C-alpha positions as a Python dict, from the first residue, in 0.01 Angstrom:
ca = {
    (1, 'X'): (0, 0, 0),
    (2, 'X'): (200, -10, -325),
    (3, 'X'): (145, -349, -485),
    (4, 'X'): (211, -509, -819),
    (5, 'X'): (8, -825, -764),
    (6, 'X'): (-366, -887, -786),
    (7, 'X'): (-595, -969, -496),
    (8, 'X'): (-911, -1172, -563),
    (9, 'X'): (-1138, -1290, -281),
    (10, 'X'): (-1404, -1559, -317),
    (11, 'X'): (-1716, -1516, -105),
    (12, 'X'): (-2036, -1714, -64),
    (13, 'X'): (-2262, -1916, 160),
    (14, 'X'): (-2188, -2271, 270),
    (15, 'X'): (-2166, -2525, -11),
    (16, 'X'): (-2116, -2267, -286),
    (17, 'X'): (-1797, -2433, -410),
    (18, 'X'): (-1534, -2174, -321),
    (19, 'X'): (-1244, -2417, -273),
    (20, 'X'): (-1318, -2596, -599),
    (21, 'X'): (-1347, -2278, -802),
    (22, 'X'): (-1035, -2125, -647),
    (23, 'X'): (-837, -2431, -753),
    (24, 'X'): (-979, -2422, -1105),
    (25, 'X'): (-908, -2050, -1146),
    (26, 'X'): (-556, -2088, -1005),
    (27, 'X'): (-474, -2357, -1259),
    (28, 'X'): (-594, -2146, -1553),
    (29, 'X'): (-429, -1822, -1443),
    (30, 'X'): (-99, -1996, -1376),
    (31, 'X'): (-105, -2144, -1725),
    (32, 'X'): (-241, -1833, -1897),
    (33, 'X'): (-36, -1564, -1726),
    (34, 'X'): (268, -1765, -1614),
    (35, 'X'): (216, -1603, -1273),
    (36, 'X'): (280, -1756, -936),
    (37, 'X'): (-50, -1805, -756),
    (38, 'X'): (-77, -1771, -379),
    (39, 'X'): (-385, -1914, -209),
    (40, 'X'): (-504, -1761, 119),
    (41, 'X'): (-787, -1840, 358),
    (42, 'X'): (-981, -1665, 634),
    (43, 'X'): (-997, -1783, 901),
    (44, 'X'): (-722, -2041, 926),
    (45, 'X'): (-476, -1954, 652),
    (46, 'X'): (-185, -1892, 888),
    (47, 'X'): (-55, -2088, 1191),
    (48, 'X'): (-220, -1837, 1425),
    (49, 'X'): (-532, -1836, 1210),
    (50, 'X'): (-569, -2212, 1246),
    (51, 'X'): (-604, -2163, 1621),
    (52, 'X'): (-867, -1892, 1570),
    (53, 'X'): (-1054, -2115, 1326),
    (54, 'X'): (-1057, -2411, 1564),
    (55, 'X'): (-1197, -2196, 1842),
    (56, 'X'): (-1458, -2021, 1626),
    (57, 'X'): (-1590, -2332, 1454),
    (58, 'X'): (-1580, -2584, 1736),
    (59, 'X'): (-1623, -2404, 2065),
    (60, 'X'): (-1932, -2270, 2235),
    (61, 'X'): (-2077, -1969, 2054),
    (62, 'X'): (-1933, -1633, 2158),
    (63, 'X'): (-2121, -1299, 2146),
    (64, 'X'): (-2133, -1123, 1809),
    (65, 'X'): (-1875, -862, 1912),
    (66, 'X'): (-1638, -1142, 2015),
    (67, 'X'): (-1670, -1297, 1669),
    (68, 'X'): (-1590, -960, 1514),
    (69, 'X'): (-1268, -915, 1710),
    (70, 'X'): (-1152, -1273, 1649),
    (71, 'X'): (-1209, -1252, 1274),
    (72, 'X'): (-1044, -910, 1254),
    (73, 'X'): (-741, -1037, 1447),
    (74, 'X'): (-713, -1329, 1205),
    (75, 'X'): (-732, -1079, 917),
    (76, 'X'): (-452, -865, 1058),
    (77, 'X'): (-223, -1169, 1073),
    (78, 'X'): (-323, -1295, 729),
    (79, 'X'): (-279, -958, 559),
    (80, 'X'): (54, -873, 721),
    (81, 'X'): (223, -1212, 706),
    (82, 'X'): (87, -1358, 381),
    (83, 'X'): (-111, -1126, 155),
    (84, 'X'): (115, -820, 157),
    (85, 'X'): (441, -1011, 89),
    (86, 'X'): (281, -1200, -200),
    (87, 'X'): (124, -890, -355),
    (88, 'X'): (453, -704, -332),
    (89, 'X'): (617, -997, -507),
    (90, 'X'): (373, -957, -795),
    (91, 'X'): (172, -1270, -732),
    (92, 'X'): (-199, -1325, -786),
    (93, 'X'): (-353, -1394, -444),
    (94, 'X'): (-673, -1597, -448),
    (95, 'X'): (-842, -1602, -108),
    (96, 'X'): (-1128, -1799, 43),
    (97, 'X'): (-1334, -1542, 239),
    (98, 'X'): (-1240, -1193, 350),
    (99, 'X'): (-1407, -869, 463),
    (100, 'X'): (-1724, -955, 273),
    (101, 'X'): (-1778, -1247, 508),
    (102, 'X'): (-1735, -1026, 813),
    (103, 'X'): (-1996, -781, 688),
    (104, 'X'): (-2233, -1068, 601),
    (105, 'X'): (-2191, -1320, 884),
    (106, 'X'): (-2131, -1092, 1180),
    (107, 'X'): (-2420, -865, 1087),
    (108, 'X'): (-2639, -1175, 1059),
    (109, 'X'): (-2513, -1266, 1409),
    (110, 'X'): (-2658, -941, 1539),
    (111, 'X'): (-2366, -697, 1518),
    (112, 'X'): (-2519, -391, 1353),
    (113, 'X'): (-2258, -121, 1418),
    (114, 'X'): (-2169, -77, 1052),
    (115, 'X'): (-1949, 227, 1111),
    (116, 'X'): (-1736, 31, 1357),
    (117, 'X'): (-1706, -260, 1116),
    (118, 'X'): (-1594, -33, 833),
    (119, 'X'): (-1338, 152, 1044),
    (120, 'X'): (-1198, -159, 1213),
    (121, 'X'): (-1179, -349, 885),
    (122, 'X'): (-987, -65, 718),
    (123, 'X'): (-731, -88, 998),
    (124, 'X'): (-712, -467, 966),
    (125, 'X'): (-657, -445, 589),
    (126, 'X'): (-352, -220, 642),
    (127, 'X'): (-397, -30, 318),
    (128, 'X'): (-454, -339, 103),
    (129, 'X'): (-743, -315, -142),
    (130, 'X'): (-928, -609, -295),
    (131, 'X'): (-930, -595, -674),
    (132, 'X'): (-1231, -824, -710),
    (133, 'X'): (-1473, -1007, -480),
    (134, 'X'): (-1629, -1308, -653),
    (135, 'X'): (-1960, -1393, -489),
    (136, 'X'): (-2067, -1751, -557),
    (137, 'X'): (-2438, -1703, -497),
    (138, 'X'): (-2647, -2001, -389),
    (139, 'X'): (-2962, -2070, -191),
    (140, 'X'): (-2837, -2184, 152),
    (141, 'X'): (-3070, -2485, 145),
    (142, 'X'): (-2911, -2609, -177),
    (143, 'X'): (-2565, -2544, -35),
    (144, 'X'): (-2635, -2762, 267),
    (145, 'X'): (-2780, -3036, 47),
    (146, 'X'): (-2452, -3043, -143),
    (147, 'X'): (-2246, -3066, 176),
    (148, 'X'): (-2464, -3351, 298),
    (149, 'X'): (-2431, -3536, -34),
    (150, 'X'): (-2053, -3498, -18),
    (151, 'X'): (-2037, -3621, 342),
    (152, 'X'): (-1892, -3295, 474),
    (153, 'X'): (-1926, -3237, 848),
    (154, 'X'): (-2120, -2935, 970),
    (155, 'X'): (-1939, -2689, 1200),
    (156, 'X'): (-2093, -2462, 1463),
    (157, 'X'): (-2149, -2174, 1220),
    (158, 'X'): (-2315, -2398, 966),
    (159, 'X'): (-2539, -2553, 1231),
    (160, 'X'): (-2715, -2222, 1292),
    (161, 'X'): (-3079, -2184, 1179),
    (162, 'X'): (-3149, -2152, 806),
    (163, 'X'): (-3283, -1801, 869),
    (164, 'X'): (-2933, -1701, 976),
    (165, 'X'): (-2783, -1825, 651),
    (166, 'X'): (-3056, -1655, 449),
    (167, 'X'): (-2963, -1329, 620),
    (168, 'X'): (-2597, -1393, 533),
    (169, 'X'): (-2688, -1434, 165),
    (170, 'X'): (-2897, -1116, 174),
    (171, 'X'): (-2604, -924, 323),
    (172, 'X'): (-2371, -1056, 53),
    (173, 'X'): (-2602, -951, -228),
    (174, 'X'): (-2644, -605, -74),
    (175, 'X'): (-2266, -554, -75),
    (176, 'X'): (-2240, -663, -437),
    (177, 'X'): (-2522, -430, -538),
    (178, 'X'): (-2358, -135, -361),
    (179, 'X'): (-2019, -188, -530),
    (180, 'X'): (-2057, -353, -872),
    (181, 'X'): (-1707, -241, -975),
    (182, 'X'): (-1536, -459, -713),
    (183, 'X'): (-1791, -740, -695),
    (184, 'X'): (-1899, -1005, -946),
    (185, 'X'): (-2204, -1219, -866),
    (186, 'X'): (-2186, -1571, -1009),
    (187, 'X'): (-2480, -1810, -1004),
    (188, 'X'): (-2333, -2111, -822),
    (189, 'X'): (-2653, -2316, -816),
    (190, 'X'): (-2556, -2518, -1123),
    (191, 'X'): (-2408, -2861, -1063),
    (192, 'X'): (-2191, -2802, -1372),
    (193, 'X'): (-1865, -2683, -1213),
    (194, 'X'): (-1712, -2609, -1553),
    (195, 'X'): (-1997, -2374, -1645),
    (196, 'X'): (-1952, -2182, -1319),
    (197, 'X'): (-1578, -2172, -1381),
    (198, 'X'): (-1625, -2025, -1730),
    (199, 'X'): (-1844, -1747, -1591),
    (200, 'X'): (-1581, -1669, -1328),
    (201, 'X'): (-1313, -1653, -1599),
    (202, 'X'): (-1532, -1417, -1800),
    (203, 'X'): (-1576, -1180, -1505),
    (204, 'X'): (-1207, -1193, -1411),
    (205, 'X'): (-1112, -1115, -1772),
    (206, 'X'): (-1363, -831, -1808),
    (207, 'X'): (-1297, -663, -1474),
    (208, 'X'): (-923, -725, -1432),
    (209, 'X'): (-795, -808, -1777),
    (210, 'X'): (-640, -1133, -1658),
}
């Protein structure tokens, strides 16, 4: 797809601070570049996606392959109705979760057909390429401690055993190691949000020139 905008996706385990850091980066880029910033989310960033999100996070657990198809369907809607129009308009799209989550969470759920995931995800992305994945890396135990301290409710995905979340983190780090050009790993364990933000700005400047 021909695009003149920039597509940045934030990834990470629960409690890593994605929403906070997306907001902080959006504010700086809007001031620095005078660009319009569009914020996306998977799942749940579109009207249809909100229905998928409600089902996935609150209903009885579905088999791993069911999760894959639901998340991919949400991605198709998000990419076609929100991401593509904004990229074509020259906007910077900052998104909370994307393909990196599918490859991390669904594989941790037991779906190991990597070839299928790659092929299906390419179709779902409809020719759109991510310029940079920002992985906010954190020990899952620390992430859950933060959510508890902040009084944030735990959904069905988050309620899974800690071993599941450790596998998710391992899958994230493997993706970042395999593609250092399109991934930036940020240590999100610090309670100093501004320090994490500065490291994100550094990586965004170095890798994308923004």
